[in-house]
């Protein structure tokens, strides 16, 4: 499956940044196979507690790298050598027998409060160096530091940015059964609550710079639009027009927020200038609901949901509200579109005879592909690299968040507590470390 | 021909008013308090019925629809009639949907259901200032099973008396 996926990527990809060991666009040898042995302590006397920390961090790095559609991490129980830190000690025959292309060697050091890691990537057959870098951070940031290391390895090997340093905002009922906005790392780790609405909070969305989240909250009884600044930890009101102020989304340049509110007695789309607060009305359909806008990566077009045909379907128009065309024709209920960061596809929720399912559709050709079939699956959102989708599913009975590759493979559940819905994947950013 | 008949009718009306209005200057015949407990059949006459209370009933909708269903028209008319009789009462119309929709779209749909009912009431003659709307989409279900019966009970507009 992964191989097929890789080849599909090759055919669609048309750029790659320099300095990569294996430019994924260059040739189609398939997925790159990595060996990532457990981190090796610099000294033997860190104690049992640190042993378990090191093992956990090693597992985090393997999971991060395995998340990439271009990389595969070989099962660590098969490795021929343990405790290697010097590439000269690598046994080329043992590693190439596993079909490993490269080995990631990591030496771990700590003084109890800070951790430092020496990371090297070496070719499995000739021990030549591909990347060699040192990292350090306070111990509480160790897990995030490993995400950074994973992204650097991904970039060095494939020329593409990874997504290990991204976050997901979502709606969760895990405290008091009340819908609040939460944020977690891309793998579901470190969940933290953003709102304390004591009512209902919905449809979170990230600003392109990743420092703000907009969402709708009933905290003042009626559904108004708010913005939360993650660094200043401050909430401000964005729009409180009469009726629902809903489904806010940021333009890629961060200048505008597009959202739906009531005009002519029903829901229409508006473009709000973030700096001046000026609003431009984009749709004029007094008989039809418009919601859930999403910008194309260029910012020139907006896809959205409208029931102007009699049932909710997805349409595309330009940023002035003109040149509107219908995108989805299959199914009686298509909603929550999200435009891929690569520009060519839109993922959305489609109601089928077997409940809601995740579909993707090519913007130019328009044939939908259904990616899920078990349970009810809704609210898909692209990862910033356009290779993954996060969505909400009740396949276990309760709604939880899952991630998958955009071909439907490698499904991972990332939430455990409460009911979790309406995810939104942040853009990439580089975390800073003390 | 028609003109004369209209003139005749007007004359007759004027005379009727004259005759009935002139002699007795007593108040109009049926005081509104008078109508005793109307044929309340359901209630056995246990309590003497205190002050008449307003009792507004929930209106239900079809899936992904906001138009007033024919089988709901009677109870909506009854609600409107009561609102006419209690001119001081203000209501909030709360629109709701079943779970078979997406969260945001359902909030927009619930709002439209509430406004559809509001539109009916204002056309009935109730001032728009007495009516507000709010939508909760699928967030406040009265029933949590995945059955048609349950979904139907959730697709509704509730009348909440606010003052």
mmCIF file of N, CA and C in Angstrom, chain A residues 125-168:
data_model
loop_
_atom_site.group_PDB
_atom_site.id
_atom_site.type_symbol
_atom_site.label_atom_id
_atom_site.label_comp_id
_atom_site.label_asym_id
_atom_site.label_seq_id
_atom_site.Cartn_x
_atom_site.Cartn_y
_atom_site.Cartn_z
ATOM 1 N N UNK A 125 24.986 0.686 3.855
ATOM 2 C CA UNK A 125 25.945 -0.201 3.190
ATOM 3 C C UNK A 125 27.380 0.318 3.211
ATOM 4 N N UNK A 126 27.582 1.655 3.273
ATOM 5 C CA UNK A 126 28.978 2.096 3.280
ATOM 6 C C UNK A 126 29.314 3.028 4.440
ATOM 7 N N UNK A 127 28.377 3.163 5.404
ATOM 8 C CA UNK A 127 28.602 3.927 6.637
ATOM 9 C C UNK A 127 28.898 5.409 6.383
ATOM 10 N N UNK A 128 28.624 5.907 5.173
ATOM 11 C CA UNK A 128 28.892 7.330 4.917
ATOM 12 C C UNK A 128 27.837 8.192 5.616
ATOM 13 N N UNK A 129 28.247 9.399 5.969
ATOM 14 C CA UNK A 129 27.374 10.266 6.750
ATOM 15 C C UNK A 129 26.362 10.986 5.866
ATOM 16 N N UNK A 130 25.097 10.997 6.278
ATOM 17 C CA UNK A 130 24.048 11.727 5.556
ATOM 18 C C UNK A 130 23.681 12.995 6.314
ATOM 19 N N UNK A 131 23.617 12.878 7.645
ATOM 20 C CA UNK A 131 23.329 14.056 8.482
ATOM 21 C C UNK A 131 23.957 13.818 9.844
ATOM 22 N N UNK A 132 24.398 14.904 10.463
ATOM 23 C CA UNK A 132 24.973 14.791 11.803
ATOM 24 C C UNK A 132 24.661 16.087 12.533
ATOM 25 N N UNK A 133 23.930 16.029 13.639
ATOM 26 C CA UNK A 133 23.504 17.256 14.299
ATOM 27 C C UNK A 133 23.346 17.050 15.804
ATOM 28 N N UNK A 134 23.573 18.129 16.578
ATOM 29 C CA UNK A 134 23.395 18.066 18.036
ATOM 30 C C UNK A 134 22.170 18.863 18.455
ATOM 31 N N UNK A 135 21.476 18.373 19.480
ATOM 32 C CA UNK A 135 20.257 19.033 19.961
ATOM 33 C C UNK A 135 20.292 19.105 21.468
ATOM 34 N N UNK A 136 19.726 20.168 22.026
ATOM 35 C CA UNK A 136 19.481 20.149 23.459
ATOM 36 C C UNK A 136 18.278 21.003 23.841
ATOM 37 N N UNK A 137 17.681 20.621 24.980
ATOM 38 C CA UNK A 137 16.497 21.327 25.473
ATOM 39 C C UNK A 137 16.317 20.943 26.932
ATOM 40 N N UNK A 138 15.412 21.658 27.634
ATOM 41 C CA UNK A 138 15.112 21.244 28.995
ATOM 42 C C UNK A 138 14.368 19.905 28.945
ATOM 43 N N UNK A 139 14.476 19.148 30.033
ATOM 44 C CA UNK A 139 13.957 17.780 30.022
ATOM 45 C C UNK A 139 12.456 17.730 29.731
ATOM 46 N N UNK A 140 11.701 18.750 30.196
ATOM 47 C CA UNK A 140 10.259 18.731 29.958
ATOM 48 C C UNK A 140 9.920 18.882 28.475
ATOM 49 N N UNK A 141 10.868 19.402 27.702
ATOM 50 C CA UNK A 141 10.611 19.586 26.274
ATOM 51 C C UNK A 141 11.170 18.442 25.429
ATOM 52 N N UNK A 142 11.628 17.384 26.101
ATOM 53 C CA UNK A 142 12.343 16.315 25.387
ATOM 54 C C UNK A 142 11.511 15.720 24.255
ATOM 55 N N UNK A 143 10.235 15.507 24.537
ATOM 56 C CA UNK A 143 9.398 14.876 23.519
ATOM 57 C C UNK A 143 9.280 15.759 22.274
ATOM 58 N N UNK A 144 9.119 17.054 22.517
ATOM 59 C CA UNK A 144 9.023 17.968 21.381
ATOM 60 C C UNK A 144 10.347 18.078 20.631
ATOM 61 N N UNK A 145 11.447 17.958 21.394
ATOM 62 C CA UNK A 145 12.752 17.992 20.753
ATOM 63 C C UNK A 145 12.880 16.811 19.780
ATOM 64 N N UNK A 146 12.364 15.664 20.186
ATOM 65 C CA UNK A 146 12.399 14.494 19.309
ATOM 66 C C UNK A 146 11.566 14.745 18.051
ATOM 67 N N UNK A 147 10.424 15.444 18.199
ATOM 68 C CA UNK A 147 9.626 15.807 17.002
ATOM 69 C C UNK A 147 10.462 16.674 16.056
ATOM 70 N N UNK A 148 11.224 17.599 16.635
ATOM 71 C CA UNK A 148 12.086 18.455 15.811
ATOM 72 C C UNK A 148 13.129 17.606 15.071
ATOM 73 N N UNK A 149 13.734 16.666 15.829
ATOM 74 C CA UNK A 149 14.740 15.788 15.222
ATOM 75 C C UNK A 149 14.122 15.003 14.067
ATOM 76 N N UNK A 150 12.904 14.505 14.291
ATOM 77 C CA UNK A 150 12.220 13.752 13.236
ATOM 78 C C UNK A 150 12.031 14.604 11.985
ATOM 79 N N UNK A 151 11.599 15.851 12.173
ATOM 80 C CA UNK A 151 11.400 16.728 11.011
ATOM 81 C C UNK A 151 12.712 17.002 10.282
ATOM 82 N N UNK A 152 13.806 17.154 11.055
ATOM 83 C CA UNK A 152 15.111 17.392 10.416
ATOM 84 C C UNK A 152 15.563 16.173 9.622
ATOM 85 N N UNK A 153 15.360 14.978 10.214
ATOM 86 C CA UNK A 153 15.717 13.750 9.501
ATOM 87 C C UNK A 153 14.892 13.628 8.222
ATOM 88 N N UNK A 154 13.597 13.930 8.350
ATOM 89 C CA UNK A 154 12.702 13.839 7.195
ATOM 90 C C UNK A 154 13.150 14.765 6.076
ATOM 91 N N UNK A 155 13.507 15.988 6.474
ATOM 92 C CA UNK A 155 13.960 16.972 5.486
ATOM 93 C C UNK A 155 15.271 16.518 4.829
ATOM 94 N N UNK A 156 16.197 15.997 5.647
ATOM 95 C CA UNK A 156 17.493 15.590 5.111
ATOM 96 C C UNK A 156 17.345 14.418 4.147
ATOM 97 N N UNK A 157 16.420 13.522 4.430
ATOM 98 C CA UNK A 157 16.303 12.316 3.615
ATOM 99 C C UNK A 157 15.404 12.496 2.400
ATOM 100 N N UNK A 158 14.378 13.331 2.515
ATOM 101 C CA UNK A 158 13.394 13.418 1.435
ATOM 102 C C UNK A 158 13.338 14.782 0.761
ATOM 103 N N UNK A 159 13.896 15.799 1.393
ATOM 104 C CA UNK A 159 13.793 17.142 0.832
ATOM 105 C C UNK A 159 12.474 17.814 1.149
ATOM 106 N N UNK A 160 11.574 17.094 1.822
ATOM 107 C CA UNK A 160 10.257 17.644 2.173
ATOM 108 C C UNK A 160 10.184 17.875 3.676
ATOM 109 N N UNK A 161 9.398 18.892 4.060
ATOM 110 C CA UNK A 161 9.182 19.114 5.485
ATOM 111 C C UNK A 161 8.269 18.049 6.064
ATOM 112 N N UNK A 162 8.589 17.599 7.261
ATOM 113 C CA UNK A 162 7.699 16.675 7.964
ATOM 114 C C UNK A 162 6.621 17.436 8.709
ATOM 115 N N UNK A 163 5.783 16.721 9.441
ATOM 116 C CA UNK A 163 4.695 17.384 10.165
ATOM 117 C C UNK A 163 4.732 17.072 11.664
ATOM 118 N N UNK A 164 5.868 16.573 12.156
ATOM 119 C CA UNK A 164 5.924 16.183 13.564
ATOM 120 C C UNK A 164 5.800 17.389 14.502
ATOM 121 N N UNK A 165 6.107 18.591 14.008
ATOM 122 C CA UNK A 165 6.011 19.776 14.855
ATOM 123 C C UNK A 165 4.709 20.540 14.644
ATOM 124 N N UNK A 166 3.673 19.839 14.204
ATOM 125 C CA UNK A 166 2.387 20.516 14.022
ATOM 126 C C UNK A 166 1.454 20.168 15.176
ATOM 127 N N UNK A 167 0.336 20.885 15.221
ATOM 128 C CA UNK A 167 -0.641 20.649 16.272
ATOM 129 C C UNK A 167 -2.039 20.530 15.693
ATOM 130 N N UNK A 168 -2.920 19.982 16.480
ATOM 131 C CA UNK A 168 -4.302 19.820 16.043
ATOM 132 C C UNK A 168 -5.227 20.457 17.073
#
